[in-house]
Amino acid sequence: MAVAEFIPSSSSSLTKKASFYSSQLSYVSTKISHQRRLSFKPLSRTSQICCSVTSKEAQAPTVGQTDDPKKKSECYGVFCLTYDLKAEEETSSWKKMITVSVSGAAGMIANHLLFKLASGEVFGPDQPIALRLLGSERSIQALEGVAMELEDSLYPLLREVNIGIDPYEVFQDAEWALLIGAKPRGPGMERAGLLDINGQIFAEQGKALNAVASRNVKVIVVGNPCNTNALICLKNAPNIPAKNFHALTRLDENRAKCQLALKAGVFYDKVSNVTIWGNHSTTQVPDFLNAKINGLPVKEVIKDTKWLEEEFTVKVQKRGGVLIQKWGRSSAASTAVSIVDAIRSLVTPTPEGDWFSTGVYTNGNPYGIAEDIVFSMPCRSKGDGDYELVKEVIFDDYLWNRIKKSEDELLAEKRCVAHLTGEGIAVCDLPGDTMLPGEM
Ligand SMILES: NC(=O)c1ccc[n+]([C@@H]2O[C@H](COP(=O)([O-])OP(=O)(O)OC[C@H]3O[C@@H](n4cnc5c(N)ncnc54)[C@H](O)[C@@H]3O)[C@@H](O)[C@H]2O)c1
C-alpha cells in the first residue's frame, strides 16, 4: 500500500535534491529522480500522518527540500511529499505520529532495527512514525543509502524521514531516542580511552536531548560501554527525568533465556523472570536464583548447580565472542531484536508475574545497590513507557557477591568519566578489562 496516490507525470521526471546540514559542515547533495509528479501543500503534523489521498484532491507540485546549505533539511526524498486531506478521510484508528531518533543509523544494528520500526512491528500497526536518523560525518553517504532503502520499502506507517549529523537537529521533538552510534575501540586503545572517546559523544548527545527533545523522551543507550554512556547522557540532560534513560541489557537477558531453555530441554517461551544485574560487560550477572522455567524456580528444574554456577554465567557472557568467531562480526540482528523487545516491554503491559531487565538509574532502588549509577535491574511496566523496579526478588551470597563486583566496576567507570558528568576530575582505576568481546 502506498502512502498516497500520485498523479502520473506528463514530463519525464521531477528531480529533487536532498540536502543535509549541520553546524560543522555539511552540505551533501544527491539527486533522486521520481517518475511521478506529486502534490504538495504544507500541512499540520496531524494531517500529514493520515492516510491516502485521491488524485482529485492533489494540489500543486513542489519540493520540500532546500538548496540552501545554511537551511536545515526538513525531510528526505519521498518523505518531503505531503498532501491535503479532507477531515473525513483521516484514518480515525491511527494514533498521533511519534518521532523516533536513531543514532548510528548507518551502522549494522540500525540496518536491522529501522525496518522493524517502520513496519509497525515495534509500536503497533496503528502507530505512524517519523524517523530522524543521526550519522557521523564519515557515514553520511551511507545514511543517505539507508534513507533510500526506507523510501523504497513503501511502509504505510512511515510518514517522515530526516537525516543529519547534528544531534541538535536530529533529536528535535524526539519521543524516543535510540542511541546506537559509538566509536569502536581502536587497536591498542585502553578501555579508559574508549570510555572517554564515547563518553564525549554521549555528553554531547545528552546536551542535545536536553535542549530539543520532548521533555518526556525515552532514551535507550546501546553504544558501548552502554551503562556508563547512559549515565553520562542523563547527567548532561538535567531537564529530562533520569528515570527515562536506559542502557540496553536485553540482549543479555535473551541470551540467558536461550541457555536456560537449552539446558532444561524446553522451548524458550517457558523461561521467565530472568534478570541481568549490573553492567553490560563480563561482570554482568544473569540471575538463575529468581528465574523460572514453566513457572517453577530454575533450581527445581535444572538440578545441576555446578552448571548453573560455573558454566551458565560464562556462556551468557561469552556468547557475543563466540558469535564473532563464527560470523566475523558482532551481533547486529539479535541486538536489533533485543532493542525491539526493550521498547515493547515499555509500551505494552508486562505479563502478570513476569519482569524484564534494563539498565536504569539506581537512585531509590530497594536492593541496596549503590546510588547514582546505571545498573541493570528487574522492571515491570504498565505499558505507558514508564517502569517500576520489582521488589519481590531474593538474594543469596552467590548472587549478591557477583552483583557487588559489577557495582564496583560501574563505580570505577563513573570515577573515570567524572569530567563528563560534571563531577570534577576523572580518576581511572578500572579493575580490569571486562568489555564484552566484540561489543567494544
Ligand atoms: N548494548 C548491547 O547489547 C550491544 C550489543 C551489540 C553492540 N553494541 C554496541 O552498539 C554500537 C553500534 O554497533 P554497530 O554494530 O551498529 O556498529 P557499526 O560500526 O556498524 O555502526 C556504528 C555507526 O555509528 C556511527 N557513529 C559513530 N559515531 C557517531 C556519532 N557521534 N553520532 C552518530 N553516529 C555515530 C558510525 O559512523 C557507524 O555508522 C557499538 O558501540 C557496539 O559495541 C551494544
CSV table of C-alpha atoms and ligand atoms in Angstrom, one decimal:
chain,number,residue,atom,x,y,z
A,1,MET,CA,0.0,0.0,0.0
A,2,ALA,CA,1.4,3.4,-0.9
A,3,VAL,CA,1.1,6.4,1.3
A,4,ALA,CA,-0.6,8.5,-1.3
A,5,GLU,CA,-1.9,8.2,-4.8
A,6,PHE,CA,0.1,10.1,-7.3
A,7,ILE,CA,-0.6,12.0,-10.4
A,8,PRO,CA,1.4,10.4,-13.2
A,9,SER,CA,3.8,13.0,-14.6
A,10,SER,CA,3.5,14.0,-18.2
A,11,SER,CA,7.1,15.2,-18.2
A,12,SER,CA,10.0,12.9,-17.7
A,13,SER,CA,10.8,13.2,-14.0
A,14,LEU,CA,11.0,15.6,-11.2
A,15,THR,CA,14.5,15.9,-9.8
A,16,LYS,CA,14.9,16.5,-6.2
A,17,LYS,CA,17.9,17.5,-4.1
A,18,ALA,CA,18.2,16.0,-0.7
A,19,SER,CA,20.3,18.4,1.5
A,20,PHE,CA,21.9,17.8,4.8
A,21,TYR,CA,23.1,20.5,7.1
A,22,SER,CA,24.9,20.6,10.4
A,23,SER,CA,26.7,23.2,12.4
A,24,GLN,CA,30.1,21.9,11.5
A,25,LEU,CA,29.9,21.1,7.9
A,26,SER,CA,28.0,19.9,5.9
A,27,TYR,CA,26.3,20.1,2.7
A,28,VAL,CA,25.9,16.9,0.8
A,29,SER,CA,23.5,16.7,-2.0
A,30,THR,CA,22.2,14.0,-4.2
A,31,LYS,CA,19.7,13.7,-7.0
A,32,ILE,CA,16.8,11.4,-6.8
A,33,SER,CA,14.5,11.1,-9.7
A,34,HIS,CA,10.9,10.5,-9.3
A,35,GLN,CA,8.8,9.2,-12.2
A,36,ARG,CA,5.8,10.8,-10.8
A,37,ARG,CA,4.5,14.3,-10.0
A,38,LEU,CA,3.4,14.8,-6.5
A,39,SER,CA,1.2,17.3,-4.9
A,40,PHE,CA,2.4,19.4,-2.0
A,41,LYS,CA,0.7,21.6,0.4
A,42,PRO,CA,2.2,22.5,3.8
A,43,LEU,CA,0.2,20.7,6.4
A,44,SER,CA,0.0,20.5,10.1
A,45,ARG,CA,1.7,17.4,11.6
A,46,THR,CA,-1.6,15.7,12.3
A,47,SER,CA,-2.8,16.0,8.8
A,48,GLN,CA,0.5,14.7,7.4
A,49,ILE,CA,0.1,11.4,9.3
A,50,CYS,CA,-3.1,10.5,7.7
A,51,CYS,CA,-4.0,8.1,5.1
A,52,SER,CA,-4.1,8.2,1.3
A,53,VAL,CA,-5.5,10.9,-0.9
A,54,THR,CA,-7.1,10.6,-4.2
A,55,SER,CA,-5.6,12.2,-7.3
A,56,LYS,CA,-8.6,14.6,-7.4
A,57,GLU,CA,-7.5,16.2,-4.2
A,58,ALA,CA,-3.9,16.6,-5.2
A,59,GLN,CA,-2.5,20.1,-5.1
A,60,ALA,CA,0.2,21.9,-7.0
A,61,PRO,CA,3.6,20.1,-7.1
A,62,THR,CA,6.5,21.3,-5.1
A,63,VAL,CA,9.7,20.1,-3.4
A,64,GLY,CA,10.0,20.1,0.3
A,65,GLN,CA,13.8,20.4,0.4
A,66,THR,CA,16.1,23.3,0.1
A,67,ASP,CA,19.2,24.0,-2.0
A,68,ASP,CA,20.5,26.4,0.6
A,69,PRO,CA,23.1,24.6,2.8
A,70,LYS,CA,22.5,27.1,5.6
A,71,LYS,CA,18.9,25.9,5.9
A,72,LYS,CA,18.3,22.7,7.7
A,73,SER,CA,16.9,19.8,5.7
A,74,GLU,CA,13.3,19.1,6.8
A,75,CYS,CA,12.9,15.7,5.2
A,76,TYR,CA,14.3,13.1,3.0
A,77,GLY,CA,13.3,12.3,-0.6
A,78,VAL,CA,9.7,11.0,-0.9
A,79,PHE,CA,9.1,11.9,2.7
A,80,CYS,CA,9.1,15.6,1.7
A,81,LEU,CA,5.9,15.0,-0.2
A,82,THR,CA,2.8,15.9,1.7
A,83,TYR,CA,-0.8,16.2,0.6
A,84,ASP,CA,-4.0,17.6,1.7
A,85,LEU,CA,-6.7,15.5,3.2
A,86,LYS,CA,-10.3,16.1,3.9
A,87,ALA,CA,-11.1,15.7,7.5
A,88,GLU,CA,-13.5,12.8,6.9
A,89,GLU,CA,-10.7,10.9,5.1
A,90,GLU,CA,-8.4,10.8,8.1
A,91,THR,CA,-7.9,7.4,9.5
A,92,SER,CA,-9.6,7.5,12.8
A,93,SER,CA,-8.0,4.4,14.0
A,94,TRP,CA,-4.4,5.7,13.7
A,95,LYS,CA,-2.7,7.3,16.6
A,96,LYS,CA,-0.9,10.6,16.7
A,97,MET,CA,2.5,10.3,15.0
A,98,ILE,CA,5.5,9.6,17.2
A,99,THR,CA,9.1,10.9,16.5
A,100,VAL,CA,11.9,8.4,16.9
A,101,SER,CA,15.5,9.5,16.7
A,102,VAL,CA,18.2,6.9,16.0
A,103,SER,CA,21.9,7.5,16.2
A,104,GLY,CA,24.4,5.3,14.4
A,105,ALA,CA,21.7,4.9,11.8
A,106,ALA,CA,24.1,3.8,9.1
A,107,GLY,CA,25.5,1.1,11.2
A,108,MET,CA,24.8,-2.7,11.3
A,109,ILE,CA,22.4,-2.8,14.2
A,110,ALA,CA,20.3,0.1,12.8
A,111,ASN,CA,20.2,-1.6,9.4
A,112,HIS,CA,18.0,-4.2,11.0
A,113,LEU,CA,16.2,-2.0,13.5
A,114,LEU,CA,15.0,0.8,11.3
A,115,PHE,CA,12.9,-1.6,9.1
A,116,LYS,CA,11.3,-3.1,12.2
A,117,LEU,CA,10.4,0.4,13.4
A,118,ALA,CA,9.0,1.4,10.1
A,119,SER,CA,7.0,-1.8,9.7
A,120,GLY,CA,4.8,-1.3,12.8
A,121,GLU,CA,6.4,-4.3,14.5
A,122,VAL,CA,7.6,-2.2,17.4
A,123,PHE,CA,5.0,0.4,18.2
A,124,GLY,CA,2.0,-1.3,16.6
A,125,PRO,CA,0.1,-1.3,13.3
A,126,ASP,CA,-1.8,1.8,14.1
A,127,GLN,CA,1.2,4.0,15.1
A,128,PRO,CA,2.5,6.3,12.4
A,129,ILE,CA,6.2,7.2,12.9
A,130,ALA,CA,8.7,9.8,11.9
A,131,LEU,CA,12.3,8.6,11.8
A,132,ARG,CA,15.1,11.0,12.5
A,133,LEU,CA,18.5,9.5,11.6
A,134,LEU,CA,21.8,10.6,13.1
A,135,GLY,CA,25.0,9.6,11.5
A,136,SER,CA,28.6,10.7,11.8
A,137,GLU,CA,30.4,12.8,9.2
A,138,ARG,CA,32.0,9.7,7.8
A,139,SER,CA,28.7,7.8,7.4
A,140,ILE,CA,26.6,10.5,5.8
A,141,GLN,CA,26.7,8.8,2.3
A,142,ALA,CA,25.7,5.5,3.8
A,143,LEU,CA,23.0,7.2,5.8
A,144,GLU,CA,21.5,8.5,2.6
A,145,GLY,CA,21.6,5.0,1.3
A,146,VAL,CA,19.6,3.9,4.3
A,147,ALA,CA,17.0,6.6,3.7
A,148,MET,CA,16.7,5.5,0.1
A,149,GLU,CA,16.0,1.9,1.2
A,150,LEU,CA,13.4,3.2,3.6
A,151,GLU,CA,11.8,5.1,0.7
A,152,ASP,CA,11.7,2.1,-1.5
A,153,SER,CA,10.1,0.0,1.2
A,154,LEU,CA,6.8,1.9,1.0
A,155,TYR,CA,5.9,1.4,4.6
A,156,PRO,CA,2.5,3.0,5.1
A,157,LEU,CA,3.2,3.9,8.7
A,158,LEU,CA,6.5,5.7,7.9
A,159,ARG,CA,5.5,9.3,7.4
A,160,GLU,CA,8.7,11.2,7.7
A,161,VAL,CA,12.4,10.6,7.4
A,162,ASN,CA,15.1,13.1,8.2
A,163,ILE,CA,18.8,12.5,8.1
A,164,GLY,CA,21.7,14.6,9.5
A,165,ILE,CA,24.8,14.7,11.6
A,166,ASP,CA,23.9,17.4,14.1
A,167,PRO,CA,22.1,15.9,17.2
A,168,TYR,CA,20.5,19.3,17.9
A,169,GLU,CA,18.7,18.9,14.6
A,170,VAL,CA,18.1,15.2,14.6
A,171,PHE,CA,16.8,15.0,18.2
A,172,GLN,CA,14.3,17.7,17.7
A,173,ASP,CA,11.0,16.7,19.4
A,174,ALA,CA,12.2,13.1,19.8
A,175,GLU,CA,9.8,11.0,21.9
A,176,TRP,CA,12.2,8.0,21.7
A,177,ALA,CA,16.0,8.3,21.2
A,178,LEU,CA,17.8,5.1,20.4
A,179,LEU,CA,21.4,5.9,20.8
A,180,ILE,CA,23.3,3.2,18.9
A,181,GLY,CA,26.2,5.1,17.3
A,182,ALA,CA,29.5,4.9,19.0
A,183,LYS,CA,33.2,4.6,18.1
A,184,PRO,CA,34.7,1.1,18.1
A,185,ARG,CA,37.8,0.5,20.1
A,186,GLY,CA,40.8,1.1,18.0
A,187,PRO,CA,44.0,-1.1,18.1
A,188,GLY,CA,45.8,-0.7,21.3
A,189,MET,CA,43.2,1.6,22.9
A,190,GLU,CA,42.7,1.2,26.6
A,191,ARG,CA,39.3,0.8,28.0
A,192,ALA,CA,39.6,4.1,29.7
A,193,GLY,CA,40.3,5.7,26.3
A,194,LEU,CA,37.1,4.1,24.9
A,195,LEU,CA,35.2,5.4,27.9
A,196,ASP,CA,36.5,8.9,27.2
A,197,ILE,CA,36.0,8.9,23.5
A,198,ASN,CA,32.5,7.5,23.5
A,199,GLY,CA,31.6,9.4,26.7
A,200,GLN,CA,32.2,12.6,24.9
A,201,ILE,CA,29.7,11.6,22.2
A,202,PHE,CA,27.1,10.8,24.9
A,203,ALA,CA,27.8,14.0,26.8
A,204,GLU,CA,27.1,16.0,23.6
A,205,GLN,CA,24.0,13.9,22.8
A,206,GLY,CA,22.7,14.3,26.3
A,207,LYS,CA,23.0,18.1,26.0
A,208,ALA,CA,21.2,18.0,22.6
A,209,LEU,CA,18.4,15.9,24.0
A,210,ASN,CA,18.1,18.3,26.9
A,211,ALA,CA,17.8,21.2,24.5
A,212,VAL,CA,15.5,19.9,21.8
A,213,ALA,CA,13.9,16.6,22.6
A,214,SER,CA,10.4,16.0,24.1
A,215,ARG,CA,10.5,16.6,27.8
A,216,ASN,CA,9.4,13.0,28.3
A,217,VAL,CA,11.7,11.4,25.7
A,218,LYS,CA,12.6,7.8,26.5
A,219,VAL,CA,16.3,7.1,25.8
A,220,ILE,CA,17.8,3.7,25.1
A,221,VAL,CA,21.6,3.7,25.0
A,222,VAL,CA,23.1,0.8,23.0
A,223,GLY,CA,26.6,2.2,22.1
A,224,ASN,CA,29.2,0.7,24.5
A,225,PRO,CA,30.1,1.0,27.2
A,226,CYS,CA,26.3,1.5,27.4
A,227,ASN,CA,25.7,1.7,31.2
A,228,THR,CA,28.3,4.5,31.7
A,229,ASN,CA,27.3,6.2,28.4
A,230,ALA,CA,23.7,6.3,29.7
A,231,LEU,CA,24.9,7.8,33.0
A,232,ILE,CA,26.9,10.5,31.1
A,233,CYS,CA,23.9,11.1,28.9
A,234,LEU,CA,21.4,11.6,31.7
A,235,LYS,CA,23.8,13.8,33.7
A,236,ASN,CA,24.0,16.1,30.7
A,237,ALA,CA,20.3,16.2,30.3
A,238,PRO,CA,19.1,17.6,33.7
A,239,ASN,CA,15.7,18.7,32.3
A,240,ILE,CA,14.8,15.1,31.3
A,241,PRO,CA,13.8,12.7,34.1
A,242,ALA,CA,16.8,10.4,34.9
A,243,LYS,CA,14.3,7.6,35.0
A,244,ASN,CA,13.8,7.9,31.3
A,245,PHE,CA,17.3,6.7,30.4
A,246,HIS,CA,18.1,3.0,29.8
A,247,ALA,CA,21.2,1.0,28.9
A,248,LEU,CA,20.4,-2.0,26.7
A,249,THR,CA,20.9,-5.3,28.6
A,250,ARG,CA,18.0,-7.0,26.9
A,251,LEU,CA,20.3,-9.0,24.5
A,252,ASP,CA,22.0,-10.5,27.6
A,253,GLU,CA,18.6,-11.4,29.0
A,254,ASN,CA,17.6,-13.1,25.8
A,255,ARG,CA,20.8,-15.0,25.7
A,256,ALA,CA,20.4,-16.2,29.3
A,257,LYS,CA,16.8,-17.3,28.5
A,258,CYS,CA,18.1,-19.3,25.5
A,259,GLN,CA,20.8,-21.1,27.5
A,260,LEU,CA,18.4,-22.0,30.3
A,261,ALA,CA,15.8,-23.3,27.8
A,262,LEU,CA,18.5,-25.3,26.1
A,263,LYS,CA,19.7,-26.9,29.3
A,264,ALA,CA,16.2,-27.7,30.6
A,265,GLY,CA,15.1,-29.0,27.2
A,266,VAL,CA,12.1,-26.6,26.9
A,267,PHE,CA,11.1,-24.0,24.4
A,268,TYR,CA,12.4,-20.6,25.4
A,269,ASP,CA,8.9,-19.1,25.9
A,270,LYS,CA,8.7,-21.3,29.1
A,271,VAL,CA,11.6,-19.3,30.7
A,272,SER,CA,10.5,-16.2,32.6
A,273,ASN,CA,11.6,-13.8,35.4
A,274,VAL,CA,15.2,-13.6,34.1
A,275,THR,CA,17.2,-10.7,35.4
A,276,ILE,CA,20.5,-9.4,34.2
A,277,TRP,CA,22.0,-7.5,37.0
A,278,GLY,CA,24.7,-4.8,36.6
A,279,ASN,CA,26.9,-3.8,33.8
A,280,HIS,CA,26.8,-4.8,30.1
A,281,SER,CA,30.2,-6.4,30.4
A,282,THR,CA,31.7,-9.7,31.6
A,283,THR,CA,30.8,-8.7,35.2
A,284,GLN,CA,27.1,-8.9,34.3
A,285,VAL,CA,25.1,-11.3,36.5
A,286,PRO,CA,22.5,-13.5,34.8
A,287,ASP,CA,20.2,-14.4,37.8
A,288,PHE,CA,19.2,-18.1,37.9
A,289,LEU,CA,18.0,-17.8,41.5
A,290,ASN,CA,14.9,-15.8,40.7
A,291,ALA,CA,14.4,-17.1,37.2
A,292,LYS,CA,11.6,-19.6,36.4
A,293,ILE,CA,11.0,-22.4,33.9
A,294,ASN,CA,7.4,-23.4,33.4
A,295,GLY,CA,6.6,-21.2,36.5
A,296,LEU,CA,9.0,-23.2,38.7
A,297,PRO,CA,12.3,-21.9,40.2
A,298,VAL,CA,15.1,-22.7,37.8
A,299,LYS,CA,16.9,-24.6,40.5
A,300,GLU,CA,14.0,-27.0,40.8
A,301,VAL,CA,14.1,-27.7,37.1
A,302,ILE,CA,17.9,-27.7,36.5
A,303,LYS,CA,19.3,-29.5,39.4
A,304,ASP,CA,22.9,-29.2,38.1
A,305,THR,CA,24.1,-26.4,40.4
A,306,LYS,CA,27.7,-26.7,39.1
A,307,TRP,CA,26.5,-26.0,35.6
A,308,LEU,CA,24.4,-23.0,36.8
A,309,GLU,CA,27.2,-21.5,38.9
A,310,GLU,CA,30.2,-22.3,36.7
A,311,GLU,CA,29.0,-22.6,33.1
A,312,PHE,CA,25.8,-20.7,32.6
A,313,THR,CA,27.0,-17.3,33.5
A,314,VAL,CA,30.2,-17.6,31.4
A,315,LYS,CA,28.2,-18.9,28.5
A,316,VAL,CA,25.9,-15.9,28.5
A,317,GLN,CA,28.9,-13.5,28.9
A,318,LYS,CA,30.9,-15.1,26.1
A,319,ARG,CA,28.1,-15.6,23.7
A,320,GLY,CA,29.0,-12.4,21.8
A,321,GLY,CA,32.6,-13.6,21.4
A,322,VAL,CA,31.6,-17.0,20.1
A,323,LEU,CA,29.3,-15.4,17.6
A,324,ILE,CA,32.1,-13.1,16.4
A,325,GLN,CA,34.3,-16.2,15.8
A,326,LYS,CA,31.6,-17.7,13.6
A,327,TRP,CA,30.3,-14.6,11.8
A,328,GLY,CA,33.5,-12.4,11.8
A,329,ARG,CA,31.5,-9.5,13.1
A,330,SER,CA,29.5,-8.7,16.2
A,331,SER,CA,25.8,-9.4,16.7
A,332,ALA,CA,23.6,-6.9,14.9
A,333,ALA,CA,20.3,-8.7,14.1
A,334,SER,CA,19.8,-10.1,17.6
A,335,THR,CA,20.8,-6.8,19.1
A,336,ALA,CA,18.2,-5.1,17.0
A,337,VAL,CA,15.6,-7.6,18.1
A,338,SER,CA,16.5,-7.0,21.7
A,339,ILE,CA,16.1,-3.2,21.2
A,340,VAL,CA,12.6,-4.0,19.9
A,341,ASP,CA,12.0,-6.2,22.9
A,342,ALA,CA,13.2,-3.4,25.2
A,343,ILE,CA,10.9,-0.9,23.7
A,344,ARG,CA,7.9,-3.2,23.6
A,345,SER,CA,8.4,-4.0,27.2
A,346,LEU,CA,7.9,-0.3,28.0
A,347,VAL,CA,4.9,0.2,25.7
A,348,THR,CA,3.0,-2.9,26.5
A,349,PRO,CA,2.0,-4.1,30.0
A,350,THR,CA,4.4,-6.7,31.4
A,351,PRO,CA,2.7,-10.1,31.6
A,352,GLU,CA,1.4,-10.9,35.1
A,353,GLY,CA,4.1,-12.1,37.4
A,354,ASP,CA,6.9,-11.6,34.9
A,355,TRP,CA,9.5,-8.8,34.5
A,356,PHE,CA,12.3,-7.7,32.2
A,357,SER,CA,15.8,-6.4,32.6
A,358,THR,CA,17.0,-3.0,31.7
A,359,GLY,CA,19.9,-0.8,32.8
A,360,VAL,CA,18.4,2.1,34.7
A,361,TYR,CA,19.4,4.9,37.2
A,362,THR,CA,19.8,3.4,40.6
A,363,ASN,CA,18.5,6.2,42.8
A,364,GLY,CA,15.8,4.9,45.2
A,365,ASN,CA,16.4,1.2,44.3
A,366,PRO,CA,15.1,-1.2,47.0
A,367,TYR,CA,18.1,-3.6,46.8
A,368,GLY,CA,20.9,-1.7,48.4
A,369,ILE,CA,22.8,-1.2,45.1
A,370,ALA,CA,24.9,2.0,45.1
A,371,GLU,CA,23.0,5.1,44.0
A,372,ASP,CA,23.9,7.3,41.1
A,373,ILE,CA,24.9,4.7,38.6
A,374,VAL,CA,23.1,2.9,35.7
A,375,PHE,CA,22.6,-0.7,36.6
A,376,SER,CA,20.6,-3.4,35.0
A,377,MET,CA,17.7,-4.5,37.3
A,378,PRO,CA,14.3,-6.2,37.0
A,379,CYS,CA,11.5,-3.9,36.0
A,380,ARG,CA,7.8,-4.0,35.2
A,381,SER,CA,5.8,-1.6,33.1
A,382,LYS,CA,2.1,-0.8,32.8
A,383,GLY,CA,2.8,-0.1,29.1
A,384,ASP,CA,2.9,3.6,29.4
A,385,GLY,CA,6.6,4.0,28.7
A,386,ASP,CA,7.4,4.1,32.4
A,387,TYR,CA,8.5,1.3,34.7
A,388,GLU,CA,8.8,0.2,38.3
A,389,LEU,CA,11.5,-1.8,39.9
A,390,VAL,CA,10.4,-5.3,41.0
A,391,LYS,CA,10.6,-5.7,44.8
A,392,GLU,CA,9.9,-9.4,45.2
A,393,VAL,CA,13.4,-10.8,44.4
A,394,ILE,CA,15.6,-12.8,46.6
A,395,PHE,CA,19.4,-12.9,47.0
A,396,ASP,CA,21.9,-15.4,48.2
A,397,ASP,CA,25.6,-14.9,48.8
A,398,TYR,CA,26.5,-16.2,45.3
A,399,LEU,CA,24.2,-13.7,43.6
A,400,TRP,CA,24.9,-10.8,45.9
A,401,ASN,CA,28.7,-11.2,45.7
A,402,ARG,CA,28.6,-11.1,41.9
A,403,ILE,CA,26.2,-8.1,41.9
A,404,LYS,CA,28.8,-6.3,44.1
A,405,LYS,CA,31.6,-6.9,41.6
A,406,SER,CA,29.5,-5.4,38.8
A,407,GLU,CA,28.7,-2.5,41.1
A,408,ASP,CA,32.4,-2.0,41.9
A,409,GLU,CA,33.1,-1.9,38.2
A,410,LEU,CA,30.4,0.7,37.4
A,411,LEU,CA,31.6,2.9,40.3
A,412,ALA,CA,35.1,2.7,38.8
A,413,GLU,CA,33.8,3.6,35.4
A,414,LYS,CA,31.9,6.5,36.9
A,415,ARG,CA,35.1,7.9,38.5
A,416,CYS,CA,36.8,7.5,35.1
A,417,VAL,CA,34.2,9.8,33.4
A,418,ALA,CA,33.8,12.4,36.2
A,419,HIS,CA,35.0,15.1,33.8
A,420,LEU,CA,32.0,14.3,31.5
A,421,THR,CA,29.3,14.1,34.3
A,422,GLY,CA,30.2,17.5,35.9
A,423,GLU,CA,31.7,15.7,38.9
A,424,GLY,CA,35.2,17.0,38.8
A,425,ILE,CA,38.5,15.4,37.8
A,426,ALA,CA,38.4,11.9,36.4
A,427,VAL,CA,40.4,9.2,38.1
A,428,CYS,CA,40.7,5.9,36.2
A,429,ASP,CA,41.3,2.9,38.4
A,430,LEU,CA,39.3,0.3,36.4
A,431,PRO,CA,39.6,-3.1,37.9
A,432,GLY,CA,40.3,-5.0,34.7
A,433,ASP,CA,39.2,-5.2,31.1
A,434,THR,CA,35.7,-6.7,31.2
A,435,MET,CA,34.4,-5.3,27.9
A,436,LEU,CA,32.3,-7.9,26.2
A,437,PRO,CA,34.2,-9.4,23.3
A,438,GLY,CA,33.3,-7.6,20.0
A,439,GLU,CA,30.9,-5.3,21.7
A,440,MET,CA,33.5,-2.6,22.3
B,1,LIG,N1,24.2,-3.0,24.5
B,1,LIG,C1,24.3,-4.0,23.7
B,1,LIG,O1,23.7,-5.1,24.0
B,1,LIG,C2,25.1,-4.0,22.4
B,1,LIG,C3,25.1,-5.1,21.6
B,1,LIG,C4,25.8,-5.1,20.4
B,1,LIG,C5,26.5,-3.9,20.1
B,1,LIG,N2,26.5,-2.8,20.9
B,1,LIG,C6,27.2,-1.6,20.6
B,1,LIG,O2,26.4,-0.9,19.7
B,1,LIG,C7,27.3,0.1,19.0
B,1,LIG,C8,27.0,0.0,17.5
B,1,LIG,O3,27.2,-1.2,17.0
B,1,LIG,P1,27.1,-1.5,15.4
B,1,LIG,O4,27.3,-2.9,15.2
B,1,LIG,O5,25.8,-0.9,14.8
B,1,LIG,O6,28.3,-0.6,14.9
B,1,LIG,P2,28.6,-0.1,13.5
B,1,LIG,O7,30.1,0.3,13.5
B,1,LIG,O8,28.1,-0.9,12.4
B,1,LIG,O9,27.8,1.3,13.4
B,1,LIG,C9,28.0,2.4,14.2
B,1,LIG,C10,27.6,3.6,13.5
B,1,LIG,O10,27.7,4.7,14.4
B,1,LIG,C11,28.2,5.8,13.6
B,1,LIG,N3,28.7,6.8,14.6
B,1,LIG,C12,29.9,6.9,15.2
B,1,LIG,N4,29.9,8.0,16.0
B,1,LIG,C13,28.7,8.6,15.9
B,1,LIG,C14,28.2,9.7,16.4
B,1,LIG,N5,28.9,10.5,17.3
B,1,LIG,N6,26.9,10.1,16.1
B,1,LIG,C15,26.2,9.3,15.3
B,1,LIG,N7,26.7,8.2,14.7
B,1,LIG,C16,27.9,7.8,15.0
B,1,LIG,C17,29.3,5.2,12.8
B,1,LIG,O11,29.6,6.0,11.7
B,1,LIG,C18,28.6,3.9,12.3
B,1,LIG,O12,27.9,4.1,11.1
B,1,LIG,C19,28.7,-0.3,19.4
B,1,LIG,O13,29.2,0.5,20.4
B,1,LIG,C20,28.5,-1.7,19.9
B,1,LIG,O14,29.6,-2.1,20.8
B,1,LIG,C21,25.8,-2.9,22.1
